[in-house]
Amino acid sequence: MSTPEPEKTPRLDLADLVFGIVMLAGSLVVLLYAMALPPSPYDPLGPGAFPKALSGMLAALSLVLIARVLLRRTVARSETSLVYGVEEGERVPLARYLLAIVLAAATVAYSALLIFTDLPFLLLTIVYIAALGFVLSGRTPRDLAIAVAVGIGLGLATDLIFTRVLLIELP
Amino acid sequence: MKLPSLILTIALAAAIGPLPVLAQAYPERPIRVIVPNEAGGSTDRNLRVIARYLDKELGTAIAVLNVPGGGTSIGSRQAMEAAPDGYTVLFNHQALLVAAAMGVIEFGADDVTLAAQTGSEYLAVVVNGSSEIKSFDELITAATANPDTVRYGVQVGAFNHFAALDMEAATGADFRFVNTGGGGPTRTALLGGHIDASFTTTGDIEQFVTSGQLRVLAVNAPERSAALPDVPTSSEAGHEVLTELRYWWWLPAGVPEDRRQVLTDALRAVMANPELVAELAALEVRATFEDAGQAQEAVEAQLARMQQLAKDEGLR
Amino acid sequence: MLEAFAHLLTSSAFFVMAAGVLVGIAVGILPGITTGMMMALVLPFTYGMSSTDAVVLLIGIYVGGVSGGLVTATLMRMPGEPNAIMTCLDGYPLAKAGHPGRALGLGNAGSIVGGAISWVALVLIAQPLSRVAIVFGPWEQFALVCAALVMIVSLSGKSLLKGLIAAMLGMLLAMPGIDPSSGLQRLTFGAGWLTAGLDILPVMIGMFALSQIIADTLHLETNQAVIRSSMRGILISLHDYVRHGRNMLRSSLIGIGIGILPGVGASVSSIVAYTTAKKVSKEPEKFGKGSEEAIVAAESANNATTGGTLIPVLTLGIPGGLADAVLLSALILHNLQPGPMLYVRSPEIVNTILATHLVAHVMMFSLMTVGVLLFARLMTISRAWIFPAVLVICVVSTFALNNRPADIWVMLAFGVVGYALEYVKAPLAPLLIGFLLAPLAEAQLRTGLMASGGDFLAIFDRPIAVAFLLVGIAMLAWPPVAAAIRRHRQEQPLAGS
């Protein structure tokens, strides 16, 4: 076990605090539900033992995290991140965050339309790829032309592969 | 599967000429059959074998859709909630009744329309090849004389568990149930001596018997298995137990009666096809058929029985 | 055996295999579509084939798919297959540092060596090794999983607290659904779709592919020029093979060993090989920053797992995962029941499987080597056009996995969760380990308890299980002890001078 340096940091790490609180709240909800699980006639642990133990430990660890943040102790950070891009101290312009939100929202909308409506996969996919591609690109008139071409091309290709070759029944 | 059979359909239609137009031509497009298990399992396998004959009989493609999870409840629910137009069909065995008995899925006559029962397998009771238990009667005697000592491998809350509870009720035995999962893992646990006995389907056990690693005590069937001709039936071994896995075809509630009848008739026809019977026999599946009425009685009786067993055992 | 090789190389079976490997690699590269899924989709087409062609095709896909994952992992930092997650950790940094060819070359070399070593095991000692799968009962598997859970500490690096939080979260995420040991539903909060629990694939795609795209969107220009440098180094030198030989052998053995145990799989084997390589490495600090050893370890292990999982499939008829289940089903539908007698009754089909396993690996190696030049072109295309296409594939394939619309929402939600965890710098590898291993630990422990009549002490009757527990404790205790020894050694010359 590595022992973190008991250094004091002047600033309150808000992200860590929120993280700790969310984890604590989540684990307490799970703990509450897990308490209500019935025993099993065959093994002494039953369905509840693991959820209870795990949520209990998560709650305890979250409390440690919250305490460390509030006491202004440093909380070590992961150096082997699996997702690249969230760099320390890097300034990201607001427009970029907006772009990321647009991307997420467009994907959610695309999925929702695919699941809940009878709109054809081909049409939705062409519109989605063209629109999102255009927003992500330099947004020049030339990009618009490329976006439409790419949308139609990739839309036809994915439709062909998924519904004709792989015979996947789309929702 | 889809494309060749579509071509076949078109070819057939061209050859026969326009069919007499019924009230509503059914089926006029591919029918999707939901298998609530992963591809590669025995339910999936049995369905795909039948589907190859059924698409010719119905003159439309059969699209097999694997929707696994939740003890078959996810796929079953998806089928029940589908549009009742006859183009979504559920293929499942007692797992659905067990899921209902365990409270995982709401299931009643209002939720589904039964089309037919096709194919069934009897289960056998098996022990390790070096086990001291030599006969079915010895197993039952041991489990009756010393309750909660004979370790019986099941998947808790699944069909083989309920079948074992049923066997307990029929023989007076009291097993110590050990959760070892489905067929493959349970057989492995038996080979390793981690359990004393378990159920097995008769199809995949024969070579373990030949190699001497496993010993089959009895087949819980009315007659002996073709794959295991030397193994007595349970009644020959002195205990009357039947353990039968049955496959059913369900439609969502509210499917028009004439469409249900089309499906039932098509299934009756294919199950009488000697080629299919032979193919199923190679998988140790008996080509049984029951129409909607007969099958419904069996389903209701079995569901009631399983609910009773779940209650008596304190499973939920 | 020679006949099988001759048949494979001279007949139409060769083209069937080539098609299989090619499809496999393509599936491996695309995030979301897994090898098992592809094999399940192909299964109906194999009915009409001869049993040899069916097996050759499926094994070709299997081998190609396990290797293809490394391309996307290295060049885009998205695992094309779940088992390529560890390759992301070091493949991408090395590629970003200007050596994409080298990174892919190392991974490709690891893949073929891992495949070849597992082939040797599959051919020579399949029967004795299949004993392992039998001897390992619930207690042994529980103890093994416990020992593997210790890796969480090592994977957390400096951020032990956040690593443990992530691991606990991962384990909790694996709890909802039907409790396998009692058949009752738990933590489903009344949602019917949750009775199936959270599937690994939607969680993984969301957490690693979707959140990666979100992160990349924030840095669109900065990342644009990243990997345009040369693809040189795709064929690594003989010297490299010698230098990484011991690592390749160790990782392959880990891969084979884990492959034999049902239900664990290639994702876990690459994680175990990675952590082990880190533990014995002379430069553990380089892990996660583009370590060559790490890439070799992860890729050798996941390819070696293919040979490992085939052992119980062929000798006992036990599938380890979806891909194996599909292969098993194809064999059964051709009236070839796998099991102890398969080797006696149908030696020709066994030999075909063995020959295909090796030849498909060689073909995979060649295709990947050539293909890398093509992938290099792909990387110069603007991400504005790549991302929408990748997202469409993620959405559709997540759905196609189990035909459950809910999986799409799970995938999208975990894209946000993954990004949030990354934002607070919580390590994701421990979460993944927890998610994969906690259900195994729970199920095996409770099965052991059912067999022993509720007696926890029964584990001490199983020497192998006790040994694994001791290994776990030793792994936990070793780093502080090693640090103490190092301090002691450093102090002594000081005291002497």
Short mmCIF file of N, CA and C in Angstrom, two decimals, chain C residues 402-462:
data_model
loop_
_atom_site.label_atom_id
_atom_site.label_comp_id
_atom_site.label_asym_id
_atom_site.label_seq_id
_atom_site.Cartn_x
_atom_site.Cartn_y
_atom_site.Cartn_z
N ASN C 402 -27.55 -8.35 -28.38
CA ASN C 402 -28.60 -9.14 -27.74
C ASN C 402 -29.99 -8.75 -28.21
N ASN C 403 -30.08 -7.88 -29.24
CA ASN C 403 -31.37 -7.40 -29.73
C ASN C 403 -32.19 -6.74 -28.63
N ARG C 404 -31.51 -6.05 -27.72
CA ARG C 404 -32.22 -5.39 -26.63
C ARG C 404 -32.01 -3.89 -26.75
N PRO C 405 -33.09 -3.13 -27.00
CA PRO C 405 -32.94 -1.67 -27.13
C PRO C 405 -32.32 -1.04 -25.87
N ALA C 406 -32.61 -1.61 -24.70
CA ALA C 406 -32.10 -1.02 -23.46
C ALA C 406 -30.58 -0.94 -23.47
N ASP C 407 -29.93 -1.88 -24.15
CA ASP C 407 -28.47 -1.89 -24.18
C ASP C 407 -27.92 -0.60 -24.79
N ILE C 408 -28.66 -0.02 -25.74
CA ILE C 408 -28.20 1.23 -26.36
C ILE C 408 -28.14 2.33 -25.31
N TRP C 409 -29.18 2.39 -24.45
CA TRP C 409 -29.20 3.43 -23.42
C TRP C 409 -28.08 3.20 -22.41
N VAL C 410 -27.85 1.92 -22.10
CA VAL C 410 -26.75 1.62 -21.18
C VAL C 410 -25.43 2.11 -21.77
N MET C 411 -25.25 1.86 -23.05
CA MET C 411 -24.01 2.26 -23.71
C MET C 411 -23.85 3.79 -23.66
N LEU C 412 -24.92 4.51 -23.99
CA LEU C 412 -24.84 5.97 -24.00
C LEU C 412 -24.58 6.51 -22.59
N ALA C 413 -25.27 5.91 -21.61
CA ALA C 413 -25.08 6.38 -20.23
C ALA C 413 -23.64 6.16 -19.78
N PHE C 414 -23.08 5.02 -20.15
CA PHE C 414 -21.71 4.75 -19.70
C PHE C 414 -20.68 5.58 -20.45
N GLY C 415 -21.06 6.12 -21.61
CA GLY C 415 -20.17 7.07 -22.25
C GLY C 415 -19.96 8.27 -21.34
N VAL C 416 -21.06 8.74 -20.76
CA VAL C 416 -20.98 9.90 -19.86
C VAL C 416 -20.30 9.51 -18.55
N VAL C 417 -20.67 8.33 -18.02
CA VAL C 417 -20.04 7.88 -16.76
C VAL C 417 -18.53 7.75 -16.95
N GLY C 418 -18.13 7.13 -18.06
CA GLY C 418 -16.71 6.95 -18.32
C GLY C 418 -15.99 8.29 -18.39
N TYR C 419 -16.61 9.24 -19.06
CA TYR C 419 -15.98 10.56 -19.18
C TYR C 419 -15.88 11.23 -17.81
N ALA C 420 -16.94 11.10 -17.02
CA ALA C 420 -16.94 11.72 -15.70
C ALA C 420 -15.85 11.12 -14.82
N LEU C 421 -15.73 9.80 -14.84
CA LEU C 421 -14.70 9.14 -14.03
C LEU C 421 -13.32 9.59 -14.47
N GLU C 422 -13.16 9.73 -15.77
CA GLU C 422 -11.88 10.18 -16.30
C GLU C 422 -11.60 11.62 -15.86
N TYR C 423 -12.67 12.39 -15.80
CA TYR C 423 -12.53 13.80 -15.42
C TYR C 423 -12.00 13.93 -14.00
N VAL C 424 -12.48 13.04 -13.10
CA VAL C 424 -12.00 13.11 -11.72
C VAL C 424 -10.76 12.24 -11.53
N LYS C 425 -10.21 11.75 -12.63
CA LYS C 425 -8.97 10.98 -12.60
C LYS C 425 -9.08 9.72 -11.76
N ALA C 426 -10.20 9.04 -11.90
CA ALA C 426 -10.32 7.72 -11.29
C ALA C 426 -9.90 6.70 -12.35
N PRO C 427 -9.06 5.74 -12.00
CA PRO C 427 -8.59 4.80 -13.02
C PRO C 427 -9.69 3.83 -13.43
N LEU C 428 -9.80 3.58 -14.75
CA LEU C 428 -10.89 2.73 -15.23
C LEU C 428 -10.55 1.25 -15.22
N ALA C 429 -9.25 0.91 -15.26
CA ALA C 429 -8.89 -0.51 -15.31
C ALA C 429 -9.39 -1.28 -14.07
N PRO C 430 -9.24 -0.73 -12.85
CA PRO C 430 -9.78 -1.45 -11.69
C PRO C 430 -11.29 -1.65 -11.76
N LEU C 431 -11.99 -0.66 -12.33
CA LEU C 431 -13.44 -0.79 -12.48
C LEU C 431 -13.77 -2.00 -13.35
N LEU C 432 -13.03 -2.10 -14.44
CA LEU C 432 -13.26 -3.20 -15.37
C LEU C 432 -12.99 -4.55 -14.70
N ILE C 433 -11.87 -4.62 -13.98
CA ILE C 433 -11.51 -5.86 -13.27
C ILE C 433 -12.62 -6.23 -12.28
N GLY C 434 -13.08 -5.24 -11.53
CA GLY C 434 -14.14 -5.50 -10.56
C GLY C 434 -15.39 -6.00 -11.24
N PHE C 435 -15.75 -5.35 -12.33
CA PHE C 435 -16.97 -5.71 -13.06
C PHE C 435 -16.88 -7.14 -13.60
N LEU C 436 -15.72 -7.52 -14.10
CA LEU C 436 -15.56 -8.85 -14.69
C LEU C 436 -15.45 -9.94 -13.63
N LEU C 437 -14.77 -9.64 -12.53
CA LEU C 437 -14.42 -10.71 -11.59
C LEU C 437 -15.38 -10.87 -10.42
N ALA C 438 -16.04 -9.79 -10.00
CA ALA C 438 -16.91 -9.90 -8.82
C ALA C 438 -18.01 -10.96 -8.99
N PRO C 439 -18.70 -11.01 -10.13
CA PRO C 439 -19.74 -12.04 -10.25
C PRO C 439 -19.18 -13.45 -10.17
N LEU C 440 -17.96 -13.64 -10.73
CA LEU C 440 -17.33 -14.96 -10.65
C LEU C 440 -17.02 -15.31 -9.20
N ALA C 441 -16.43 -14.35 -8.49
CA ALA C 441 -16.06 -14.59 -7.09
C ALA C 441 -17.30 -14.95 -6.30
N GLU C 442 -18.37 -14.18 -6.48
CA GLU C 442 -19.58 -14.42 -5.70
C GLU C 442 -20.18 -15.79 -6.03
N ALA C 443 -20.33 -16.08 -7.31
CA ALA C 443 -20.98 -17.33 -7.70
C ALA C 443 -20.17 -18.53 -7.21
N GLN C 444 -18.86 -18.47 -7.37
CA GLN C 444 -18.04 -19.62 -6.97
C GLN C 444 -18.05 -19.79 -5.46
N LEU C 445 -17.95 -18.69 -4.73
CA LEU C 445 -17.97 -18.79 -3.27
C LEU C 445 -19.27 -19.42 -2.79
N ARG C 446 -20.37 -18.94 -3.36
CA ARG C 446 -21.66 -19.44 -2.89
C ARG C 446 -21.90 -20.88 -3.33
N THR C 447 -21.38 -21.24 -4.50
CA THR C 447 -21.48 -22.64 -4.91
C THR C 447 -20.68 -23.52 -3.96
N GLY C 448 -19.49 -23.05 -3.60
CA GLY C 448 -18.66 -23.79 -2.64
C GLY C 448 -19.38 -23.96 -1.32
N LEU C 449 -20.04 -22.88 -0.88
CA LEU C 449 -20.75 -22.94 0.40
C LEU C 449 -21.94 -23.89 0.33
N MET C 450 -22.62 -23.92 -0.82
CA MET C 450 -23.75 -24.84 -0.95
C MET C 450 -23.25 -26.28 -0.87
N ALA C 451 -22.10 -26.54 -1.52
CA ALA C 451 -21.57 -27.91 -1.53
C ALA C 451 -21.11 -28.32 -0.14
N SER C 452 -20.61 -27.36 0.63
CA SER C 452 -20.07 -27.71 1.95
C SER C 452 -21.14 -27.59 3.03
N GLY C 453 -22.35 -27.26 2.64
CA GLY C 453 -23.41 -27.10 3.63
C GLY C 453 -23.22 -25.85 4.48
N GLY C 454 -22.65 -24.80 3.88
CA GLY C 454 -22.52 -23.54 4.58
C GLY C 454 -21.24 -23.39 5.38
N ASP C 455 -20.30 -24.31 5.19
CA ASP C 455 -19.07 -24.27 5.97
C ASP C 455 -17.98 -23.50 5.23
N PHE C 456 -17.61 -22.33 5.74
CA PHE C 456 -16.58 -21.51 5.10
C PHE C 456 -15.20 -22.19 5.16
N LEU C 457 -14.98 -22.98 6.20
CA LEU C 457 -13.65 -23.57 6.40
C LEU C 457 -13.35 -24.66 5.38
N ALA C 458 -14.37 -25.06 4.59
CA ALA C 458 -14.15 -26.12 3.61
C ALA C 458 -13.06 -25.75 2.63
N ILE C 459 -12.79 -24.47 2.47
CA ILE C 459 -11.77 -24.05 1.52
C ILE C 459 -10.39 -24.58 1.91
N PHE C 460 -10.18 -24.84 3.21
CA PHE C 460 -8.87 -25.31 3.67
C PHE C 460 -8.64 -26.79 3.36
N ASP C 461 -9.69 -27.47 2.89
CA ASP C 461 -9.50 -28.84 2.45
C ASP C 461 -8.97 -28.90 1.02
N ARG C 462 -8.91 -27.74 0.37
CA ARG C 462 -8.51 -27.72 -1.03
C ARG C 462 -7.14 -27.07 -1.15
#
